[in-house]
Amino acid sequence: MTLAAAPLDTALLLPMTAHVALTALLYVLLTVARAPAIWDIGRRADGRNPWTTVEPRISANLSNQFEWPLFFHIACVLLMMFGTSTLAITLAWLFVGGRLLHSAVQVLTTNVRLRGLVFTVNFLSVLGLWGVLLDTVSGRA
């Protein structure tokens, strides 16, 4: 006996991939920022690392990509299984845009208030995705 899997709705795959690409970019930036200290590449003439102040912010932002975004990816995978909607796709792209903006604010500035405001966009987008998911699943019951 074989079970046939329902076809996946892959409309959310692109925003998920965009978030993975952002995370990969942060790994590259962190490698570049650590290169002077680790490999002696790019040190200043006096021996200092020019990335000393930004490296901890890149590292913290990279860690952030494995916290709240986990719930984004889970919601997307479940919606791909149960069916998605224009609202879900819009919320997913809003999340990705918010993540890009959040990363820029965290890496390039020390403005915690602005970073918190931008995070609110990400937070509400994911809650919205979970609301769409619950609505989709409850409509199937």
mmCIF file of N, CA and C in Angstrom:
data_model
loop_
_atom_site.group_PDB
_atom_site.id
_atom_site.type_symbol
_atom_site.label_atom_id
_atom_site.label_comp_id
_atom_site.label_asym_id
_atom_site.label_seq_id
_atom_site.Cartn_x
_atom_site.Cartn_y
_atom_site.Cartn_z
ATOM 1 N N MET A 1 0.847 -1.172 0.000
ATOM 2 C CA MET A 1 0.000 0.000 0.000
ATOM 3 C C MET A 1 0.895 1.238 0.000
ATOM 4 N N THR A 2 0.663 2.131 -0.921
ATOM 5 C CA THR A 2 1.425 3.365 -0.979
ATOM 6 C C THR A 2 0.485 4.537 -0.748
ATOM 7 N N LEU A 3 1.018 5.509 -0.094
ATOM 8 C CA LEU A 3 0.259 6.720 0.160
ATOM 9 C C LEU A 3 0.724 7.780 -0.815
ATOM 10 N N ALA A 4 -0.193 8.360 -1.504
ATOM 11 C CA ALA A 4 0.155 9.438 -2.430
ATOM 12 C C ALA A 4 0.157 10.753 -1.671
ATOM 13 N N ALA A 5 1.224 11.469 -1.784
ATOM 14 C CA ALA A 5 1.318 12.762 -1.108
ATOM 15 C C ALA A 5 0.593 13.813 -1.934
ATOM 16 N N ALA A 6 -0.083 14.688 -1.240
ATOM 17 C CA ALA A 6 -0.748 15.798 -1.921
ATOM 18 C C ALA A 6 0.319 16.728 -2.476
ATOM 19 N N PRO A 7 0.074 17.339 -3.622
ATOM 20 C CA PRO A 7 1.068 18.273 -4.167
ATOM 21 C C PRO A 7 1.225 19.482 -3.249
ATOM 22 N N LEU A 8 2.443 19.930 -3.118
ATOM 23 C CA LEU A 8 2.712 21.091 -2.275
ATOM 24 C C LEU A 8 2.421 22.373 -3.042
ATOM 25 N N ASP A 9 1.879 23.334 -2.333
ATOM 26 C CA ASP A 9 1.699 24.676 -2.877
ATOM 27 C C ASP A 9 3.008 25.401 -2.595
ATOM 28 N N THR A 10 3.800 25.650 -3.632
ATOM 29 C CA THR A 10 5.157 26.167 -3.443
ATOM 30 C C THR A 10 5.261 27.689 -3.495
ATOM 31 N N ALA A 11 4.144 28.386 -3.426
ATOM 32 C CA ALA A 11 4.173 29.854 -3.514
ATOM 33 C C ALA A 11 4.989 30.490 -2.386
ATOM 34 N N LEU A 12 5.091 29.831 -1.248
ATOM 35 C CA LEU A 12 5.841 30.380 -0.113
ATOM 36 C C LEU A 12 7.317 29.996 -0.142
ATOM 37 N N LEU A 13 7.688 29.166 -1.104
ATOM 38 C CA LEU A 13 9.083 28.728 -1.186
ATOM 39 C C LEU A 13 10.037 29.881 -1.493
ATOM 40 N N LEU A 14 9.628 30.815 -2.314
ATOM 41 C CA LEU A 14 10.500 31.933 -2.673
ATOM 42 C C LEU A 14 10.790 32.853 -1.473
ATOM 43 N N PRO A 15 9.786 33.291 -0.699
ATOM 44 C CA PRO A 15 10.139 34.094 0.483
ATOM 45 C C PRO A 15 10.976 33.309 1.503
ATOM 46 N N MET A 16 10.721 32.015 1.622
ATOM 47 C CA MET A 16 11.548 31.204 2.527
ATOM 48 C C MET A 16 12.995 31.177 2.035
ATOM 49 N N THR A 17 13.176 31.023 0.737
ATOM 50 C CA THR A 17 14.510 31.002 0.147
ATOM 51 C C THR A 17 15.196 32.357 0.313
ATOM 52 N N ALA A 18 14.431 33.425 0.204
ATOM 53 C CA ALA A 18 14.999 34.764 0.394
ATOM 54 C C ALA A 18 15.537 34.917 1.818
ATOM 55 N N HIS A 19 14.837 34.371 2.793
ATOM 56 C CA HIS A 19 15.336 34.454 4.167
ATOM 57 C C HIS A 19 16.602 33.614 4.336
ATOM 58 N N VAL A 20 16.637 32.450 3.719
ATOM 59 C CA VAL A 20 17.844 31.615 3.767
ATOM 60 C C VAL A 20 19.011 32.363 3.119
ATOM 61 N N ALA A 21 18.753 33.058 2.012
ATOM 62 C CA ALA A 21 19.807 33.830 1.346
ATOM 63 C C ALA A 21 20.311 34.959 2.243
ATOM 64 N N LEU A 22 19.416 35.618 2.954
ATOM 65 C CA LEU A 22 19.830 36.659 3.900
ATOM 66 C C LEU A 22 20.741 36.063 4.971
ATOM 67 N N THR A 23 20.370 34.908 5.481
ATOM 68 C CA THR A 23 21.174 34.256 6.509
ATOM 69 C C THR A 23 22.553 33.885 5.960
ATOM 70 N N ALA A 24 22.599 33.380 4.737
ATOM 71 C CA ALA A 24 23.879 33.047 4.099
ATOM 72 C C ALA A 24 24.739 34.301 3.931
ATOM 73 N N LEU A 25 24.120 35.403 3.530
ATOM 74 C CA LEU A 25 24.846 36.667 3.387
ATOM 75 C C LEU A 25 25.438 37.109 4.724
ATOM 76 N N LEU A 26 24.696 36.942 5.792
ATOM 77 C CA LEU A 26 25.205 37.306 7.118
ATOM 78 C C LEU A 26 26.402 36.441 7.508
ATOM 79 N N TYR A 27 26.380 35.158 7.129
ATOM 80 C CA TYR A 27 27.546 34.298 7.380
ATOM 81 C C TYR A 27 28.774 34.827 6.625
ATOM 82 N N VAL A 28 28.571 35.246 5.380
ATOM 83 C CA VAL A 28 29.676 35.798 4.586
ATOM 84 C C VAL A 28 30.202 37.071 5.248
ATOM 85 N N LEU A 29 29.297 37.970 5.640
ATOM 86 C CA LEU A 29 29.712 39.218 6.298
ATOM 87 C C LEU A 29 30.469 38.944 7.590
ATOM 88 N N LEU A 30 30.001 37.980 8.356
ATOM 89 C CA LEU A 30 30.676 37.641 9.608
ATOM 90 C C LEU A 30 32.073 37.084 9.338
ATOM 91 N N THR A 31 32.210 36.286 8.306
ATOM 92 C CA THR A 31 33.522 35.748 7.935
ATOM 93 C C THR A 31 34.475 36.871 7.548
ATOM 94 N N VAL A 32 33.984 37.819 6.757
ATOM 95 C CA VAL A 32 34.806 38.970 6.359
ATOM 96 C C VAL A 32 35.187 39.804 7.578
ATOM 97 N N ALA A 33 34.224 40.029 8.475
ATOM 98 C CA ALA A 33 34.488 40.842 9.665
ATOM 99 C C ALA A 33 35.482 40.182 10.612
ATOM 100 N N ARG A 34 35.521 38.865 10.607
ATOM 101 C CA ARG A 34 36.443 38.150 11.500
ATOM 102 C C ARG A 34 37.782 37.847 10.846
ATOM 103 N N ALA A 35 37.891 38.030 9.544
ATOM 104 C CA ALA A 35 39.115 37.690 8.818
ATOM 105 C C ALA A 35 40.365 38.351 9.386
ATOM 106 N N PRO A 36 40.338 39.645 9.743
ATOM 107 C CA PRO A 36 41.560 40.249 10.285
ATOM 108 C C PRO A 36 42.031 39.582 11.580
ATOM 109 N N ALA A 37 41.117 39.201 12.421
ATOM 110 C CA ALA A 37 41.486 38.586 13.701
ATOM 111 C C ALA A 37 41.876 37.119 13.545
ATOM 112 N N ILE A 38 41.225 36.414 12.629
ATOM 113 C CA ILE A 38 41.443 34.974 12.489
ATOM 114 C C ILE A 38 42.594 34.656 11.533
ATOM 115 N N TRP A 39 42.600 35.325 10.365
ATOM 116 C CA TRP A 39 43.579 34.995 9.329
ATOM 117 C C TRP A 39 44.574 36.108 9.042
ATOM 118 N N ASP A 40 44.544 37.162 9.802
ATOM 119 C CA ASP A 40 45.422 38.312 9.571
ATOM 120 C C ASP A 40 45.215 38.940 8.195
ATOM 121 N N ILE A 41 44.003 38.818 7.673
ATOM 122 C CA ILE A 41 43.682 39.414 6.378
ATOM 123 C C ILE A 41 42.917 40.715 6.632
ATOM 124 N N GLY A 42 43.402 41.816 6.097
ATOM 125 C CA GLY A 42 42.685 43.078 6.206
ATOM 126 C C GLY A 42 42.933 43.870 7.472
ATOM 127 N N ARG A 43 43.975 43.520 8.219
ATOM 128 C CA ARG A 43 44.290 44.307 9.416
ATOM 129 C C ARG A 43 44.763 45.692 9.019
ATOM 130 N N ARG A 44 44.510 46.642 9.879
ATOM 131 C CA ARG A 44 45.040 47.991 9.667
ATOM 132 C C ARG A 44 46.551 47.973 9.869
ATOM 133 N N ALA A 45 47.189 49.031 9.458
ATOM 134 C CA ALA A 45 48.649 49.119 9.582
ATOM 135 C C ALA A 45 49.093 48.980 11.034
ATOM 136 N N ASP A 46 48.274 49.458 11.960
ATOM 137 C CA ASP A 46 48.630 49.354 13.378
ATOM 138 C C ASP A 46 48.248 47.997 13.984
ATOM 139 N N GLY A 47 47.709 47.063 13.143
ATOM 140 C CA GLY A 47 47.382 45.721 13.605
ATOM 141 C C GLY A 47 45.948 45.545 14.077
ATOM 142 N N ARG A 48 45.168 46.618 14.089
ATOM 143 C CA ARG A 48 43.789 46.512 14.573
ATOM 144 C C ARG A 48 42.850 45.989 13.487
ATOM 145 N N ASN A 49 41.753 45.381 13.940
ATOM 146 C CA ASN A 49 40.706 44.895 13.047
ATOM 147 C C ASN A 49 39.751 46.055 12.762
ATOM 148 N N PRO A 50 39.580 46.425 11.488
ATOM 149 C CA PRO A 50 38.680 47.538 11.172
ATOM 150 C C PRO A 50 37.204 47.216 11.421
ATOM 151 N N TRP A 51 36.889 45.969 11.651
ATOM 152 C CA TRP A 51 35.501 45.533 11.833
ATOM 153 C C TRP A 51 35.149 45.286 13.298
ATOM 154 N N THR A 52 36.005 45.706 14.214
ATOM 155 C CA THR A 52 35.814 45.404 15.638
ATOM 156 C C THR A 52 34.447 45.824 16.168
ATOM 157 N N THR A 53 33.965 46.973 15.762
ATOM 158 C CA THR A 53 32.691 47.447 16.316
ATOM 159 C C THR A 53 31.480 46.798 15.652
ATOM 160 N N VAL A 54 31.582 46.416 14.398
ATOM 161 C CA VAL A 54 30.430 45.865 13.687
ATOM 162 C C VAL A 54 30.334 44.338 13.816
ATOM 163 N N GLU A 55 31.432 43.664 14.055
ATOM 164 C CA GLU A 55 31.429 42.192 14.128
ATOM 165 C C GLU A 55 30.454 41.653 15.169
ATOM 166 N N PRO A 56 30.397 42.196 16.392
ATOM 167 C CA PRO A 56 29.419 41.663 17.357
ATOM 168 C C PRO A 56 27.965 41.892 16.921
ATOM 169 N N ARG A 57 27.714 42.973 16.193
ATOM 170 C CA ARG A 57 26.346 43.235 15.727
ATOM 171 C C ARG A 57 25.951 42.258 14.613
ATOM 172 N N ILE A 58 26.900 41.935 13.731
ATOM 173 C CA ILE A 58 26.629 40.931 12.689
ATOM 174 C C ILE A 58 26.363 39.583 13.345
ATOM 175 N N SER A 59 27.192 39.229 14.312
ATOM 176 C CA SER A 59 27.038 37.955 15.004
ATOM 177 C C SER A 59 25.690 37.864 15.715
ATOM 178 N N ALA A 60 25.290 38.936 16.387
ATOM 179 C CA ALA A 60 24.004 38.947 17.087
ATOM 180 C C ALA A 60 22.854 38.837 16.092
ATOM 181 N N ASN A 61 22.967 39.532 14.963
ATOM 182 C CA ASN A 61 21.904 39.467 13.971
ATOM 183 C C ASN A 61 21.807 38.081 13.354
ATOM 184 N N LEU A 62 22.947 37.457 13.135
ATOM 185 C CA LEU A 62 22.937 36.095 12.612
ATOM 186 C C LEU A 62 22.228 35.162 13.584
ATOM 187 N N SER A 63 22.496 35.305 14.860
ATOM 188 C CA SER A 63 21.798 34.493 15.867
ATOM 189 C C SER A 63 20.298 34.739 15.817
ATOM 190 N N ASN A 64 19.900 35.988 15.585
ATOM 191 C CA ASN A 64 18.476 36.328 15.495
ATOM 192 C C ASN A 64 17.773 35.576 14.365
ATOM 193 N N GLN A 65 18.511 35.181 13.339
ATOM 194 C CA GLN A 65 17.896 34.492 12.203
ATOM 195 C C GLN A 65 17.445 33.076 12.554
ATOM 196 N N PHE A 66 17.799 32.610 13.735
ATOM 197 C CA PHE A 66 17.419 31.260 14.153
ATOM 198 C C PHE A 66 16.464 31.277 15.340
ATOM 199 N N GLU A 67 15.901 32.431 15.628
ATOM 200 C CA GLU A 67 14.969 32.560 16.747
ATOM 201 C C GLU A 67 13.546 32.681 16.203
ATOM 202 N N TRP A 68 13.008 33.874 16.099
ATOM 203 C CA TRP A 68 11.637 34.073 15.632
ATOM 204 C C TRP A 68 11.404 33.536 14.211
ATOM 205 N N PRO A 69 12.386 33.629 13.295
ATOM 206 C CA PRO A 69 12.151 33.094 11.944
ATOM 207 C C PRO A 69 11.830 31.597 11.910
ATOM 208 N N LEU A 70 12.188 30.865 12.939
ATOM 209 C CA LEU A 70 11.826 29.448 13.008
ATOM 210 C C LEU A 70 10.316 29.290 12.862
ATOM 211 N N PHE A 71 9.560 30.145 13.541
ATOM 212 C CA PHE A 71 8.105 30.068 13.482
ATOM 213 C C PHE A 71 7.577 30.471 12.103
ATOM 214 N N PHE A 72 8.294 31.352 11.422
ATOM 215 C CA PHE A 72 7.961 31.722 10.043
ATOM 216 C C PHE A 72 8.076 30.500 9.133
ATOM 217 N N HIS A 73 9.206 29.801 9.224
ATOM 218 C CA HIS A 73 9.433 28.656 8.344
ATOM 219 C C HIS A 73 8.457 27.520 8.634
ATOM 220 N N ILE A 74 8.162 27.277 9.886
ATOM 221 C CA ILE A 74 7.204 26.223 10.229
ATOM 222 C C ILE A 74 5.829 26.562 9.659
ATOM 223 N N ALA A 75 5.384 27.801 9.853
ATOM 224 C CA ALA A 75 4.080 28.211 9.320
ATOM 225 C C ALA A 75 4.052 28.068 7.804
ATOM 226 N N CYS A 76 5.131 28.462 7.139
ATOM 227 C CA CYS A 76 5.185 28.368 5.670
ATOM 228 C C CYS A 76 5.101 26.917 5.201
ATOM 229 N N VAL A 77 5.838 26.036 5.838
ATOM 230 C CA VAL A 77 5.816 24.621 5.443
ATOM 231 C C VAL A 77 4.413 24.046 5.633
ATOM 232 N N LEU A 78 3.803 24.365 6.765
ATOM 233 C CA LEU A 78 2.446 23.860 6.997
ATOM 234 C C LEU A 78 1.458 24.436 5.994
ATOM 235 N N LEU A 79 1.583 25.707 5.678
ATOM 236 C CA LEU A 79 0.700 26.306 4.670
ATOM 237 C C LEU A 79 0.940 25.697 3.295
ATOM 238 N N MET A 80 2.180 25.334 2.992
ATOM 239 C CA MET A 80 2.459 24.675 1.722
ATOM 240 C C MET A 80 1.739 23.335 1.643
ATOM 241 N N MET A 81 1.576 22.686 2.777
ATOM 242 C CA MET A 81 0.888 21.397 2.813
ATOM 243 C C MET A 81 -0.636 21.558 2.745
ATOM 244 N N PHE A 82 -1.160 22.565 3.441
ATOM 245 C CA PHE A 82 -2.611 22.721 3.555
ATOM 246 C C PHE A 82 -3.203 23.709 2.551
ATOM 247 N N GLY A 83 -2.369 24.460 1.884
ATOM 248 C CA GLY A 83 -2.841 25.443 0.920
ATOM 249 C C GLY A 83 -2.570 26.850 1.412
ATOM 250 N N THR A 84 -2.192 27.690 0.519
ATOM 251 C CA THR A 84 -1.843 29.052 0.893
ATOM 252 C C THR A 84 -2.828 30.030 0.258
ATOM 253 N N SER A 85 -2.611 31.288 0.535
ATOM 254 C CA SER A 85 -3.502 32.328 0.024
ATOM 255 C C SER A 85 -2.667 33.559 -0.313
ATOM 256 N N THR A 86 -3.307 34.498 -0.962
ATOM 257 C CA THR A 86 -2.635 35.758 -1.267
ATOM 258 C C THR A 86 -2.214 36.458 0.022
ATOM 259 N N LEU A 87 -3.050 36.386 1.046
ATOM 260 C CA LEU A 87 -2.709 37.004 2.326
ATOM 261 C C LEU A 87 -1.455 36.371 2.920
ATOM 262 N N ALA A 88 -1.356 35.048 2.861
ATOM 263 C CA ALA A 88 -0.176 34.364 3.403
ATOM 264 C C ALA A 88 1.083 34.766 2.636
ATOM 265 N N ILE A 89 0.981 34.847 1.326
ATOM 266 C CA ILE A 89 2.141 35.237 0.514
ATOM 267 C C ILE A 89 2.551 36.671 0.841
ATOM 268 N N THR A 90 1.573 37.544 0.985
ATOM 269 C CA THR A 90 1.855 38.944 1.340
ATOM 270 C C THR A 90 2.530 39.025 2.705
ATOM 271 N N LEU A 91 2.019 38.297 3.682
ATOM 272 C CA LEU A 91 2.617 38.293 5.022
ATOM 273 C C LEU A 91 4.035 37.726 4.995
ATOM 274 N N ALA A 92 4.263 36.702 4.184
ATOM 275 C CA ALA A 92 5.601 36.106 4.085
ATOM 276 C C ALA A 92 6.597 37.112 3.523
ATOM 277 N N TRP A 93 6.209 37.825 2.467
ATOM 278 C CA TRP A 93 7.114 38.827 1.894
ATOM 279 C C TRP A 93 7.295 40.015 2.830
ATOM 280 N N LEU A 94 6.257 40.362 3.577
ATOM 281 C CA LEU A 94 6.376 41.420 4.574
ATOM 282 C C LEU A 94 7.390 41.009 5.640
ATOM 283 N N PHE A 95 7.331 39.754 6.044
ATOM 284 C CA PHE A 95 8.306 39.238 7.003
ATOM 285 C C PHE A 95 9.729 39.339 6.454
ATOM 286 N N VAL A 96 9.923 38.901 5.213
ATOM 287 C CA VAL A 96 11.263 38.929 4.611
ATOM 288 C C VAL A 96 11.769 40.369 4.500
ATOM 289 N N GLY A 97 10.906 41.267 4.052
ATOM 290 C CA GLY A 97 11.295 42.674 3.984
ATOM 291 C C GLY A 97 11.647 43.224 5.355
ATOM 292 N N GLY A 98 10.862 42.847 6.349
ATOM 293 C CA GLY A 98 11.151 43.259 7.724
ATOM 294 C C GLY A 98 12.464 42.691 8.230
ATOM 295 N N ARG A 99 12.758 41.461 7.863
ATOM 296 C CA ARG A 99 14.027 40.840 8.268
ATOM 297 C C ARG A 99 15.209 41.567 7.638
ATOM 298 N N LEU A 100 15.074 41.918 6.371
ATOM 299 C CA LEU A 100 16.147 42.664 5.692
ATOM 300 C C LEU A 100 16.372 44.009 6.380
ATOM 301 N N LEU A 101 15.284 44.705 6.651
ATOM 302 C CA LEU A 101 15.385 45.996 7.315
ATOM 303 C C LEU A 101 15.934 45.844 8.733
ATOM 304 N N HIS A 102 15.471 44.824 9.443
ATOM 305 C CA HIS A 102 15.953 44.560 10.802
ATOM 306 C C HIS A 102 17.456 44.298 10.795
ATOM 307 N N SER A 103 17.917 43.507 9.827
ATOM 308 C CA SER A 103 19.350 43.220 9.734
ATOM 309 C C SER A 103 20.140 44.489 9.455
ATOM 310 N N ALA A 104 19.645 45.305 8.530
ATOM 311 C CA ALA A 104 20.342 46.559 8.207
ATOM 312 C C ALA A 104 20.424 47.467 9.434
ATOM 313 N N VAL A 105 19.327 47.595 10.151
ATOM 314 C CA VAL A 105 19.319 48.459 11.339
ATOM 315 C C VAL A 105 20.256 47.908 12.412
ATOM 316 N N GLN A 106 20.213 46.604 12.646
ATOM 317 C CA GLN A 106 21.043 46.031 13.712
ATOM 318 C C GLN A 106 22.524 46.062 13.362
ATOM 319 N N VAL A 107 22.867 45.808 12.119
ATOM 320 C CA VAL A 107 24.275 45.746 11.728
ATOM 321 C C VAL A 107 24.868 47.144 11.523
ATOM 322 N N LEU A 108 24.106 48.034 10.940
ATOM 323 C CA LEU A 108 24.652 49.337 10.557
ATOM 324 C C LEU A 108 24.447 50.445 11.584
ATOM 325 N N THR A 109 23.589 50.222 12.576
ATOM 326 C CA THR A 109 23.333 51.257 13.583
ATOM 327 C C THR A 109 23.333 50.644 14.980
ATOM 328 N N THR A 110 23.213 51.502 15.958
ATOM 329 C CA THR A 110 23.030 51.037 17.336
ATOM 330 C C THR A 110 21.672 51.502 17.862
ATOM 331 N N ASN A 111 20.752 51.797 16.960
ATOM 332 C CA ASN A 111 19.433 52.320 17.307
ATOM 333 C C ASN A 111 18.508 51.171 17.726
ATOM 334 N N VAL A 112 18.479 50.880 19.002
ATOM 335 C CA VAL A 112 17.690 49.766 19.527
ATOM 336 C C VAL A 112 16.194 50.035 19.388
ATOM 337 N N ARG A 113 15.786 51.281 19.560
ATOM 338 C CA ARG A 113 14.364 51.624 19.438
ATOM 339 C C ARG A 113 13.858 51.335 18.026
ATOM 340 N N LEU A 114 14.603 51.773 17.008
ATOM 341 C CA LEU A 114 14.210 51.509 15.629
ATOM 342 C C LEU A 114 14.208 50.014 15.341
ATOM 343 N N ARG A 115 15.204 49.327 15.841
ATOM 344 C CA ARG A 115 15.274 47.879 15.639
ATOM 345 C C ARG A 115 14.052 47.197 16.233
ATOM 346 N N GLY A 116 13.611 47.651 17.399
ATOM 347 C CA GLY A 116 12.414 47.092 18.023
ATOM 348 C C GLY A 116 11.161 47.345 17.203
ATOM 349 N N LEU A 117 11.063 48.536 16.632
ATOM 350 C CA LEU A 117 9.915 48.846 15.784
ATOM 351 C C LEU A 117 9.885 47.961 14.544
ATOM 352 N N VAL A 118 11.051 47.772 13.938
ATOM 353 C CA VAL A 118 11.131 46.918 12.751
ATOM 354 C C VAL A 118 10.825 45.469 13.127
ATOM 355 N N PHE A 119 11.291 45.032 14.274
ATOM 356 C CA PHE A 119 11.003 43.660 14.708
ATOM 357 C C PHE A 119 9.499 43.448 14.859
ATOM 358 N N THR A 120 8.796 44.489 15.273
ATOM 359 C CA THR A 120 7.347 44.377 15.434
ATOM 360 C C THR A 120 6.683 43.968 14.120
ATOM 361 N N VAL A 121 7.189 44.474 12.995
ATOM 362 C CA VAL A 121 6.671 44.083 11.684
ATOM 363 C C VAL A 121 6.860 42.579 11.490
ATOM 364 N N ASN A 122 8.066 42.083 11.809
ATOM 365 C CA ASN A 122 8.348 40.648 11.672
ATOM 366 C C ASN A 122 7.442 39.829 12.588
ATOM 367 N N PHE A 123 7.315 40.281 13.809
ATOM 368 C CA PHE A 123 6.531 39.589 14.818
ATOM 369 C C PHE A 123 5.073 39.457 14.375
ATOM 370 N N LEU A 124 4.490 40.582 13.952
ATOM 371 C CA LEU A 124 3.083 40.574 13.545
ATOM 372 C C LEU A 124 2.874 39.786 12.250
ATOM 373 N N SER A 125 3.841 39.817 11.355
ATOM 374 C CA SER A 125 3.738 39.045 10.115
ATOM 375 C C SER A 125 3.647 37.553 10.410
ATOM 376 N N VAL A 126 4.481 37.087 11.308
ATOM 377 C CA VAL A 126 4.474 35.655 11.644
ATOM 378 C C VAL A 126 3.190 35.289 12.384
ATOM 379 N N LEU A 127 2.758 36.136 13.314
ATOM 380 C CA LEU A 127 1.482 35.860 13.975
ATOM 381 C C LEU A 127 0.352 35.808 12.954
ATOM 382 N N GLY A 128 0.407 36.703 11.975
ATOM 383 C CA GLY A 128 -0.590 36.686 10.904
ATOM 384 C C GLY A 128 -0.554 35.397 10.103
ATOM 385 N N LEU A 129 0.648 34.911 9.804
ATOM 386 C CA LEU A 129 0.775 33.631 9.089
ATOM 387 C C LEU A 129 0.153 32.492 9.886
ATOM 388 N N TRP A 130 0.384 32.490 11.190
ATOM 389 C CA TRP A 130 -0.204 31.451 12.030
ATOM 390 C C TRP A 130 -1.722 31.588 12.086
ATOM 391 N N GLY A 131 -2.223 32.820 12.059
ATOM 392 C CA GLY A 131 -3.668 33.022 11.994
ATOM 393 C C GLY A 131 -4.248 32.481 10.699
ATOM 394 N N VAL A 132 -3.567 32.756 9.581
ATOM 395 C CA VAL A 132 -4.011 32.227 8.285
ATOM 396 C C VAL A 132 -3.969 30.701 8.317
ATOM 397 N N LEU A 133 -2.921 30.142 8.884
ATOM 398 C CA LEU A 133 -2.799 28.685 8.981
ATOM 399 C C LEU A 133 -3.952 28.093 9.791
ATOM 400 N N LEU A 134 -4.228 28.676 10.945
ATOM 401 C CA LEU A 134 -5.327 28.160 11.764
ATOM 402 C C LEU A 134 -6.661 28.288 11.048
ATOM 403 N N ASP A 135 -6.850 29.386 10.333
ATOM 404 C CA ASP A 135 -8.081 29.570 9.576
ATOM 405 C C ASP A 135 -8.184 28.541 8.460
ATOM 406 N N THR A 136 -7.081 28.282 7.783
ATOM 407 C CA THR A 136 -7.059 27.307 6.695
ATOM 408 C C THR A 136 -7.372 25.899 7.208
ATOM 409 N N VAL A 137 -6.739 25.528 8.301
ATOM 410 C CA VAL A 137 -6.916 24.194 8.850
ATOM 411 C C VAL A 137 -8.332 24.030 9.414
ATOM 412 N N SER A 138 -8.839 25.045 10.081
ATOM 413 C CA SER A 138 -10.187 24.928 10.676
ATOM 414 C C SER A 138 -11.244 24.877 9.577
ATOM 415 N N GLY A 139 -10.960 25.455 8.420
ATOM 416 C CA GLY A 139 -11.903 25.382 7.296
ATOM 417 C C GLY A 139 -11.931 24.007 6.661
ATOM 418 N N ARG A 140 -10.915 23.202 6.911
ATOM 419 C CA ARG A 140 -10.841 21.855 6.339
ATOM 420 C C ARG A 140 -11.533 20.834 7.228
ATOM 421 N N ALA A 141 -11.771 21.195 8.486
ATOM 422 C CA ALA A 141 -12.334 20.217 9.434
ATOM 423 C C ALA A 141 -13.790 19.928 9.159
#
